[in-house]
Amino acid sequence: MSGTGYALKFISGKYQGGEFPLKSDKQVVIGRSSELDMVLVEDMVSRKHAKISVGAGKITIEDLGSTNGTFVNGEKVQQSRLKEGDRILIGTSILKLVRQGANEPELDEAQVKRRLEEVAANQSQKQTRTAMTGKLEEVPLPDLLQLFHTSKKNGVLVVTNDHEAKIYLRQGKVYYASIDDNHELGPQKSFNRIITWETGDFELRPPDNQEFMVELDSSTEALLMDALRQLDEMKRIQTQLPPVTSSLTLTMPMTAPLRDLQPDELDVLQLVHNFGSFQGAIDHSEKDDLVVAEAIAKLVQKGYVRGG
């Protein structure tokens, strides 16, 4: 891979939305010091933090003994070869190696820096300089949490689309989650639902000293694996389910015998009777959304429940 046609795109941080083109047989030194190629002025970036080298048909990144480390795709690295799509975390900046358009004009170093400063000026009007923001379309939530986990970030990750989700981090570990500050749903179910979000804006805010009655005790990796497993299973049974917004009623008359139902199915049948909707059933059940959805699929198939 040569440097020609590739760039580092900022998908989070001071220069979010800007690009830094890479040139063949050229090194890019990144750090806080003002004389470097890419200057990132923030506490978590060392004076000389990392170096990206282009040449011999490859692009590599090397950490220069930084205090807080250099991360590629969620892994802390000393040296690593980069490929298109790789995400690099340095301080609060996430950079993605992207292919440039064929018609992109070639800029000199002064023009590149001027463009980035224009991006930074626009960004500073929208956010505090230390805020870490971006879009899920650029960096999926599981990848983002893996980056935060490896780099041991503290704070509250706020994700907004039609709703507002909060994921609380302590040394990179997820210890609580909520949607629209609804604590009745519980942190586990909230986290599993948030992971399904594919669009929206994110911002890593400073740590919150709010205390919760229940905290998540699984590792971030375990939480992500379970949430992604449930997401895959939910997609598998999607065609068997009514829309989550639909009303549900018990079939009348009910000819299928109740004694044939499993305990989980009986519990969900009662929830359908009490709340009259798919959403009501999954919100008020103590079981995972997947367990409730599977039960509803079986209840509809066997003739106990019908969608409105």
Coordinates of N, CA, C and O in Angstrom, one line a residue, residues 11-179:
I11 N -12.4 11.6 12.8 CA -13.8 11.3 13.0 C -14.2 11.6 14.5 O -15.3 11.4 14.9
S12 N -13.3 12.1 15.2 CA -13.5 12.7 16.6 C -12.4 13.6 16.9 O -11.3 13.5 16.4
G13 N -12.7 14.5 17.9 CA -11.6 15.4 18.4 C -11.7 16.8 17.8 O -12.7 17.2 17.1
K14 N -10.7 17.6 18.0 CA -10.6 19.0 17.6 C -10.8 19.2 16.1 O -11.4 20.2 15.7
Y15 N -10.3 18.3 15.3 CA -10.3 18.5 13.9 C -11.4 17.6 13.2 O -11.3 17.2 12.0
Q16 N -12.4 17.2 14.0 CA -13.4 16.3 13.4 C -14.0 16.7 12.1 O -14.4 17.9 12.0
G17 N -13.9 15.8 11.1 CA -14.4 16.1 9.8 C -13.3 16.5 8.8 O -13.5 16.5 7.6
G18 N -12.1 16.9 9.4 CA -11.0 17.2 8.5 C -10.2 16.0 8.1 O -10.3 14.9 8.6
E19 N -9.3 16.3 7.1 CA -8.4 15.2 6.6 C -7.0 15.7 6.5 O -6.7 16.8 6.2
F20 N -6.1 14.7 6.7 CA -4.7 15.0 6.6 C -4.1 14.0 5.5 O -4.0 12.8 5.8
P21 N -3.8 14.5 4.3 CA -3.4 13.6 3.3 C -2.0 13.0 3.6 O -1.1 13.7 4.2
L22 N -1.8 11.8 3.2 CA -0.5 11.1 3.3 C 0.3 11.1 2.0 O -0.3 10.9 0.9
K23 N 1.6 11.3 2.0 CA 2.4 11.4 0.8 C 3.4 10.2 0.8 O 3.9 9.9 1.9
S24 N 3.7 9.7 -0.3 CA 4.7 8.6 -0.4 C 6.1 9.1 0.1 O 6.5 10.2 -0.1
D25 N 6.8 8.1 0.7 CA 8.1 8.3 1.3 C 8.2 9.6 2.2 O 9.1 10.4 2.1
K26 N 7.1 9.7 3.0 CA 7.1 10.8 3.9 C 6.6 10.3 5.3 O 5.8 9.4 5.4
Q27 N 7.2 10.9 6.4 CA 6.8 10.6 7.7 C 6.0 11.8 8.3 O 6.2 12.9 8.0
V28 N 5.0 11.4 9.1 CA 4.1 12.4 9.7 C 4.3 12.2 11.2 O 3.9 11.1 11.8
V29 N 4.9 13.2 11.9 CA 5.0 13.1 13.4 C 3.9 13.8 14.0 O 3.6 15.0 13.7
I30 N 3.2 13.1 15.0 CA 2.0 13.7 15.7 C 2.4 13.9 17.1 O 3.0 13.1 17.8
G31 N 1.9 15.1 17.6 CA 2.2 15.4 19.0 C 1.7 16.8 19.4 O 1.1 17.5 18.6
R32 N 2.1 17.2 20.6 CA 1.6 18.5 21.2 C 2.6 19.6 20.8 O 2.2 20.8 20.8
S33 N 3.8 19.3 20.4 CA 4.8 20.3 20.1 C 4.5 21.0 18.8 O 4.1 20.4 17.8
S34 N 4.6 22.3 18.8 CA 4.1 23.2 17.7 C 4.8 23.0 16.4 O 4.3 23.3 15.3
E35 N 6.1 22.4 16.4 CA 6.8 22.3 15.2 C 6.6 21.0 14.4 O 7.1 20.8 13.4
L36 N 5.7 20.2 14.9 CA 5.4 18.8 14.3 C 4.5 18.9 13.1 O 3.8 20.0 12.9
D37 N 4.4 17.8 12.4 CA 3.5 17.8 11.2 C 2.0 17.9 11.5 O 1.3 18.6 10.9
M38 N 1.6 17.1 12.6 CA 0.2 17.2 13.0 C 0.2 17.5 14.5 O 0.7 16.8 15.3
V39 N -0.3 18.7 14.8 CA -0.2 19.2 16.2 C -1.6 19.0 16.9 O -2.6 19.5 16.4
L40 N -1.6 18.3 18.0 CA -2.8 18.0 18.8 C -2.5 18.5 20.2 O -1.8 17.9 21.0
V41 N -3.0 19.7 20.5 CA -2.7 20.4 21.7 C -3.8 20.0 22.8 O -4.9 20.5 22.8
E42 N -3.4 19.0 23.6 CA -4.3 18.5 24.7 C -3.4 17.7 25.6 O -2.3 17.2 25.3
D43 N -3.9 17.6 26.9 CA -3.1 17.1 28.0 C -2.8 15.6 27.7 O -1.7 15.1 28.1
M44 N -3.6 14.8 27.0 CA -3.4 13.4 26.9 C -2.5 13.1 25.7 O -2.2 11.9 25.5
V45 N -2.0 14.1 25.0 CA -1.1 13.9 23.9 C 0.3 14.3 24.3 O 0.5 15.4 24.9
S46 N 1.3 13.5 24.1 CA 2.7 13.8 24.5 C 3.3 14.8 23.4 O 2.7 15.0 22.3
R47 N 4.4 15.4 23.8 CA 5.0 16.4 22.9 C 5.3 15.7 21.6 O 5.1 16.3 20.5
K48 N 6.0 14.6 21.6 CA 6.1 13.7 20.4 C 5.4 12.4 20.7 O 6.0 11.6 21.4
H49 N 4.3 12.2 20.1 CA 3.4 11.1 20.5 C 3.5 9.9 19.6 O 3.7 8.8 20.1
A50 N 3.4 10.1 18.3 CA 3.4 8.9 17.4 C 4.0 9.4 16.0 O 4.0 10.6 15.7
K51 N 4.4 8.4 15.2 CA 4.9 8.7 13.9 C 4.2 7.8 12.9 O 4.2 6.6 13.1
I52 N 3.8 8.3 11.8 CA 3.2 7.5 10.7 C 4.2 7.6 9.5 O 4.6 8.7 9.1
S53 N 4.6 6.4 9.0 CA 5.6 6.4 7.9 C 5.0 5.8 6.7 O 4.2 4.8 6.8
V54 N 5.2 6.4 5.6 CA 4.7 5.9 4.3 C 5.9 5.6 3.4 O 6.8 6.4 3.2
G55 N 5.9 4.3 2.9 CA 7.0 3.9 2.0 C 7.1 2.4 1.9 O 6.5 1.7 2.7
A56 N 7.8 2.0 0.9 CA 8.0 0.5 0.6 C 6.7 -0.2 0.5 O 6.5 -1.3 0.9
G57 N 5.7 0.5 -0.1 CA 4.4 -0.1 -0.3 C 3.6 -0.3 0.9 O 2.6 -1.1 0.9
K58 N 3.8 0.4 2.0 CA 3.1 0.2 3.3 C 3.0 1.4 4.1 O 3.8 2.4 3.9
I59 N 2.0 1.5 5.0 CA 1.8 2.6 5.9 C 1.9 2.0 7.3 O 1.2 1.1 7.6
T60 N 2.8 2.6 8.1 CA 2.9 2.1 9.5 C 2.8 3.2 10.5 O 3.1 4.4 10.2
I61 N 2.4 2.8 11.7 CA 2.4 3.8 12.8 C 3.3 3.3 13.9 O 3.3 2.1 14.2
E62 N 3.9 4.2 14.6 CA 4.9 3.9 15.7 C 4.6 4.8 16.9 O 4.6 6.0 16.7
D63 N 4.4 4.3 18.1 CA 4.3 5.1 19.2 C 5.7 5.6 19.6 O 6.7 4.8 19.6
L64 N 5.9 6.8 20.0 CA 7.2 7.4 20.3 C 7.4 7.5 21.8 O 7.9 8.5 22.3
G65 N 7.0 6.5 22.6 CA 7.1 6.5 24.0 C 6.2 7.4 24.7 O 6.5 8.0 25.7
S66 N 4.9 7.6 24.1 CA 4.0 8.5 24.7 C 3.5 8.1 26.1 O 3.6 6.9 26.4
T67 N 3.0 9.0 26.9 CA 2.5 8.7 28.2 C 1.2 7.9 28.2 O 1.1 6.9 29.0
N68 N 0.3 8.3 27.3 CA -1.0 7.7 27.4 C -1.3 6.6 26.3 O -2.3 6.0 26.2
G69 N -0.3 6.4 25.4 CA -0.4 5.4 24.4 C -1.0 5.7 23.1 O -1.7 6.7 23.0
T70 N -0.8 4.8 22.1 CA -1.4 4.9 20.8 C -2.1 3.7 20.5 O -1.6 2.6 20.8
F71 N -3.4 3.8 20.0 CA -4.3 2.6 19.9 C -4.7 2.5 18.4 O -5.1 3.5 17.8
V72 N -4.7 1.3 17.9 CA -5.2 1.0 16.6 C -6.3 -0.1 16.7 O -6.0 -1.2 17.3
N73 N -7.5 0.3 16.3 CA -8.7 -0.7 16.4 C -8.8 -1.2 17.8 O -9.1 -2.4 18.0
G74 N -8.6 -0.4 18.8 CA -8.9 -0.8 20.2 C -7.7 -1.5 20.9 O -7.8 -1.9 22.0
E75 N -6.6 -1.7 20.2 CA -5.4 -2.3 20.8 C -4.3 -1.3 20.9 O -4.0 -0.6 20.0
K76 N -3.6 -1.3 22.1 CA -2.5 -0.5 22.3 C -1.3 -1.0 21.5 O -1.0 -2.2 21.6
V77 N -0.6 -0.2 20.7 CA 0.4 -0.6 19.9 C 1.7 0.1 20.1 O 1.7 1.3 20.5
Q78 N 2.8 -0.5 19.9 CA 4.2 0.1 19.8 C 4.5 0.4 18.3 O 4.9 1.5 18.0
Q79 N 4.2 -0.5 17.5 CA 4.3 -0.3 16.0 C 3.3 -1.2 15.3 O 3.1 -2.4 15.7
S80 N 2.7 -0.7 14.3 CA 1.6 -1.5 13.6 C 1.5 -1.1 12.2 O 1.7 0.1 11.9
R81 N 1.3 -2.0 11.3 CA 1.0 -1.7 9.9 C -0.4 -1.3 9.7 O -1.3 -2.0 10.3
L82 N -0.7 -0.3 9.0 CA -2.1 0.2 8.8 C -2.7 -0.3 7.5 O -2.0 -0.4 6.5
K83 N -4.0 -0.5 7.5 CA -4.8 -0.8 6.3 C -6.0 0.1 6.2 O -6.4 0.7 7.3
E84 N -6.6 0.3 5.1 CA -7.7 1.1 4.9 C -8.8 0.8 5.9 O -9.2 -0.4 6.1
G85 N -9.4 1.8 6.5 CA -10.5 1.6 7.5 C -10.0 1.5 8.9 O -10.8 1.5 9.9
D86 N -8.7 1.3 9.2 CA -8.2 1.2 10.5 C -8.5 2.5 11.3 O -8.4 3.6 10.7
R87 N -8.8 2.4 12.6 CA -9.0 3.6 13.4 C -7.9 3.7 14.4 O -7.6 2.8 15.1
I88 N -7.4 4.9 14.5 CA -6.3 5.3 15.4 C -6.8 6.2 16.5 O -7.5 7.2 16.2
L89 N -6.5 5.9 17.8 CA -6.9 6.8 18.9 C -5.7 7.4 19.5 O -4.8 6.7 20.0
I90 N -5.6 8.7 19.4 CA -4.5 9.5 20.1 C -5.2 10.6 20.9 O -5.8 11.5 20.3
G91 N -5.0 10.6 22.2 CA -5.7 11.5 23.0 C -7.2 11.4 22.9 O -7.8 10.4 23.1
T92 N -7.9 12.5 22.5 CA -9.3 12.5 22.2 C -9.6 12.5 20.7 O -10.8 12.6 20.4
S93 N -8.6 12.3 19.9 CA -8.8 12.3 18.5 C -8.9 10.8 17.9 O -8.0 10.0 18.3
I94 N -9.9 10.5 17.2 CA -9.9 9.2 16.5 C -9.8 9.5 15.0 O -10.5 10.3 14.4
L95 N -8.7 8.9 14.4 CA -8.4 9.1 13.0 C -8.7 7.8 12.2 O -8.3 6.7 12.7
K96 N -9.2 7.9 11.0 CA -9.5 6.7 10.2 C -8.7 6.8 8.9 O -8.7 7.9 8.3
L97 N -8.0 5.7 8.6 CA -7.3 5.7 7.3 C -8.2 5.5 6.2 O -8.9 4.4 6.1
V98 N -8.4 6.5 5.3 CA -9.3 6.4 4.2 C -8.7 6.6 2.9 O -7.6 7.2 2.8
R99 N -9.3 6.2 1.8 CA -8.8 6.5 0.5 C -9.4 7.8 0.0 O -10.6 8.1 0.2
Q100 N -8.5 8.6 -0.6 CA -8.9 9.9 -1.1 C -9.5 9.8 -2.5 O -9.2 8.9 -3.2
G101 N -10.4 10.8 -2.8 CA -11.0 10.8 -4.1 C -9.9 11.1 -5.2 O -8.9 11.8 -4.9
A102 N -10.1 10.5 -6.3 CA -9.1 10.7 -7.4 C -8.9 12.1 -7.8 O -7.9 12.5 -8.3
N103 N -10.0 13.0 -7.7 CA -9.9 14.4 -8.1 C -9.5 15.3 -7.0 O -9.6 16.5 -7.1
E104 N -9.1 14.8 -5.8 CA -8.7 15.6 -4.7 C -7.4 16.4 -5.0 O -6.4 15.8 -5.4
P105 N -7.5 17.7 -4.9 CA -6.3 18.5 -5.2 C -5.1 18.2 -4.2 O -5.4 18.0 -3.0
E106 N -3.9 18.3 -4.7 CA -2.7 18.0 -3.8 C -2.4 19.3 -3.1 O -2.2 20.4 -3.7
L107 N -2.4 19.3 -1.8 CA -2.1 20.5 -1.0 C -0.7 20.4 -0.4 O -0.2 19.4 0.0
D108 N -0.1 21.6 -0.2 CA 1.1 21.6 0.5 C 0.8 21.7 2.0 O -0.3 21.7 2.5
E109 N 1.9 21.5 2.9 CA 1.7 21.4 4.3 C 1.0 22.6 4.9 O 0.1 22.5 5.8
A110 N 1.3 23.8 4.4 CA 0.6 25.0 5.0 C -0.9 25.0 4.7 O -1.7 25.3 5.5
Q111 N -1.2 24.5 3.5 CA -2.7 24.5 3.1 C -3.4 23.4 3.9 O -4.5 23.6 4.4
V112 N -2.7 22.3 4.2 CA -3.3 21.2 5.0 C -3.6 21.8 6.4 O -4.7 21.6 6.9
K113 N -2.6 22.4 7.0 CA -2.8 22.9 8.4 C -3.8 24.0 8.4 O -4.6 24.1 9.4
R114 N -3.9 24.9 7.4 CA -4.9 25.9 7.3 C -6.3 25.3 7.3 O -7.2 25.8 8.0
R115 N -6.5 24.3 6.5 CA -7.8 23.6 6.4 C -8.2 23.0 7.7 O -9.4 23.1 8.1
L116 N -7.2 22.4 8.4 CA -7.6 21.7 9.6 C -7.9 22.8 10.7 O -8.8 22.6 11.5
E117 N -7.2 23.9 10.7 CA -7.6 25.0 11.6 C -8.9 25.6 11.4 O -9.7 26.0 12.3
E118 N -9.3 25.6 10.1 CA -10.7 26.1 9.8 C -11.7 25.1 10.3 O -12.8 25.6 10.8
V119 N -11.4 23.8 10.2 CA -12.3 22.8 10.7 C -12.4 23.0 12.3 O -13.5 22.9 12.9
A120 N -11.3 23.2 12.9 CA -11.2 23.3 14.4 C -12.0 24.5 14.8 O -12.7 24.5 15.8
A121 N -11.9 25.6 14.1 CA -12.6 26.8 14.4 C -14.1 26.6 14.4 O -14.9 27.1 15.3
N122 N -14.6 25.9 13.3 CA -16.0 25.6 13.3 C -16.4 24.7 14.4 O -17.5 24.8 15.0
Q123 N -15.6 23.7 14.7 CA -15.9 22.7 15.8 C -16.0 23.5 17.1 O -16.8 23.2 18.0
S124 N -15.1 24.4 17.4 CA -15.0 25.1 18.7 C -16.3 25.9 19.0 O -16.6 26.1 20.1
Q125 N -17.0 26.2 17.9 CA -18.3 27.0 18.1 C -19.4 26.0 18.6 O -20.4 26.5 19.2
K126 N -19.2 24.7 18.3 CA -20.2 23.7 18.7 C -20.0 23.0 20.0 O -20.9 22.5 20.6
Q127 N -18.7 23.0 20.5 CA -18.4 22.1 21.6 C -17.2 22.7 22.3 O -16.5 23.6 21.9
T128 N -17.0 22.2 23.5 CA -15.8 22.5 24.3 C -14.6 21.9 23.6 O -14.7 20.8 23.0
R129 N -13.4 22.5 23.7 CA -12.3 22.0 23.0 C -11.9 20.6 23.5 O -11.2 19.8 22.8
T130 N -12.2 20.3 24.8 CA -11.8 19.0 25.3 C -12.8 17.9 25.1 O -12.6 16.7 25.4
A131 N -14.0 18.2 24.5 CA -15.0 17.2 24.3 C -14.6 16.2 23.2 O -14.0 16.6 22.2
M132 N -15.0 15.0 23.4 CA -14.7 14.0 22.4 C -16.0 13.6 21.7 O -16.9 13.0 22.4
T133 N -16.2 14.0 20.5 CA -17.5 13.8 19.8 C -17.3 13.2 18.5 O -16.2 13.1 17.9
G134 N -18.4 12.7 17.9 CA -18.4 12.1 16.6 C -19.7 11.5 16.2 O -20.7 11.8 16.9
K135 N -19.7 10.7 15.2 CA -21.0 10.1 14.7 C -20.8 8.6 14.7 O -19.7 8.0 14.3
L136 N -21.9 7.8 15.0 CA -21.8 6.4 15.0 C -21.7 5.9 13.6 O -21.2 4.7 13.4
E137 N -22.1 6.6 12.6 CA -21.9 6.2 11.2 C -20.4 6.1 10.9 O -20.1 5.3 10.0
E138 N -19.6 6.8 11.6 CA -18.1 6.8 11.3 C -17.4 5.8 12.2 O -16.5 5.1 11.7
V139 N -17.9 5.6 13.4 CA -17.3 4.6 14.3 C -18.4 3.9 15.1 O -19.0 4.5 15.9
P140 N -18.7 2.6 14.7 CA -19.7 1.9 15.4 C -19.5 1.8 16.9 O -18.4 1.8 17.4
L141 N -20.6 1.8 17.6 CA -20.6 1.8 19.1 C -19.7 0.7 19.7 O -18.9 1.0 20.6
P142 N -19.8 -0.5 19.2 CA -18.9 -1.6 19.8 C -17.4 -1.2 19.7 O -16.6 -1.4 20.6
D143 N -17.0 -0.7 18.5 CA -15.7 -0.3 18.3 C -15.2 0.9 19.2 O -14.1 0.9 19.7
L144 N -16.2 1.8 19.3 CA -15.9 3.0 20.2 C -15.7 2.5 21.6 O -14.7 3.0 22.3
L145 N -16.5 1.7 22.1 CA -16.4 1.2 23.5 C -15.1 0.4 23.7 O -14.5 0.4 24.8
Q146 N -14.7 -0.4 22.7 CA -13.5 -1.1 22.7 C -12.3 -0.2 22.8 O -11.4 -0.4 23.6
L147 N -12.3 0.9 22.1 CA -11.3 1.9 22.1 C -11.2 2.5 23.5 O -10.1 2.7 24.1
F148 N -12.4 2.9 24.1 CA -12.4 3.5 25.4 C -12.0 2.5 26.5 O -11.3 2.9 27.5
H149 N -12.3 1.2 26.3 CA -11.9 0.2 27.3 C -10.4 0.1 27.3 O -9.8 0.1 28.4
T150 N -9.8 -0.1 26.1 CA -8.3 -0.3 26.1 C -7.6 0.9 26.6 O -6.5 0.8 27.2
S151 N -8.1 2.1 26.3 CA -7.4 3.4 26.7 C -7.8 3.8 28.1 O -7.4 4.9 28.5
K152 N -8.7 3.0 28.7 CA -9.1 3.3 30.1 C -9.7 4.7 30.4 O -9.4 5.4 31.3
K153 N -10.7 5.0 29.5 CA -11.3 6.3 29.6 C -12.3 6.4 30.8 O -12.9 5.4 31.1
N154 N -12.4 7.5 31.4 CA -13.4 7.8 32.4 C -14.4 8.8 31.8 O -14.0 9.7 31.1
G155 N -15.7 8.7 32.2 CA -16.7 9.6 31.7 C -18.0 9.0 31.4 O -18.3 7.8 31.7
V156 N -18.9 9.8 30.8 CA -20.2 9.4 30.4 C -20.3 9.6 28.9 O -20.2 10.7 28.4
L157 N -20.5 8.4 28.2 CA -20.7 8.5 26.8 C -22.1 8.7 26.5 O -23.0 7.9 26.8
V158 N -22.4 9.9 25.9 CA -23.8 10.2 25.6 C -24.1 10.1 24.1 O -23.3 10.6 23.3
V159 N -25.1 9.3 23.8 CA -25.4 9.0 22.4 C -26.8 9.5 22.1 O -27.7 9.2 22.9
T160 N -27.0 10.3 21.1 CA -28.3 10.9 20.8 C -28.7 10.6 19.4 O -28.0 10.7 18.4
N161 N -30.0 10.1 19.2 CA -30.7 10.1 17.9 C -32.1 10.6 18.2 O -32.3 11.8 18.6
D162 N -33.1 9.7 18.2 CA -34.4 10.1 18.6 C -34.5 10.1 20.1 O -35.4 10.7 20.7
H163 N -33.6 9.4 20.8 CA -33.5 9.2 22.2 C -32.1 9.6 22.7 O -31.2 9.9 21.9
E164 N -31.9 9.7 24.0 CA -30.6 10.0 24.5 C -30.2 8.9 25.4 O -30.9 8.5 26.4
A165 N -29.1 8.3 25.1 CA -28.5 7.2 25.9 C -27.3 7.6 26.6 O -26.5 8.5 26.1
K166 N -27.1 7.0 27.8 CA -25.8 7.3 28.5 C -25.2 6.0 29.0 O -25.8 5.1 29.5
I167 N -23.9 5.9 28.7 CA -23.1 4.7 29.1 C -22.0 5.3 30.0 O -21.2 6.1 29.6
Y168 N -21.9 4.8 31.2 CA -21.0 5.3 32.2 C -19.8 4.4 32.2 O -19.8 3.2 32.3
L169 N -18.6 5.1 32.2 CA -17.3 4.4 32.1 C -16.4 4.8 33.3 O -16.3 5.9 33.7
R170 N -15.8 3.7 33.8 CA -14.8 3.9 34.9 C -13.6 3.1 34.5 O -13.6 1.9 34.4
Q171 N -12.5 3.8 34.2 CA -11.3 3.2 33.7 C -11.5 2.3 32.5 O -11.0 1.2 32.4
G172 N -12.4 2.8 31.6 CA -12.7 2.0 30.4 C -13.8 1.0 30.6 O -14.3 0.4 29.6
K173 N -14.2 0.7 31.8 CA -15.2 -0.4 32.1 C -16.6 0.2 32.1 O -16.8 1.2 32.8
V174 N -17.5 -0.4 31.4 CA -18.9 0.0 31.5 C -19.5 -0.4 32.8 O -19.5 -1.6 33.1
Y175 N -20.0 0.5 33.6 CA -20.6 0.1 34.9 C -22.1 0.5 35.0 O -22.8 0.1 35.9
Y176 N -22.6 1.3 34.0 CA -24.1 1.6 34.1 C -24.5 2.1 32.7 O -23.6 2.6 31.9
A177 N -25.8 2.0 32.4 CA -26.3 2.5 31.1 C -27.8 2.8 31.3 O -28.5 2.2 32.1
S178 N -28.2 3.8 30.6 CA -29.7 4.2 30.7 C -30.1 4.8 29.4 O -29.2 5.3 28.6
I179 N -31.4 4.8 29.1 CA -32.0 5.5 27.9 C -33.0 6.5 28.4 O -33.9 6.1 29.1

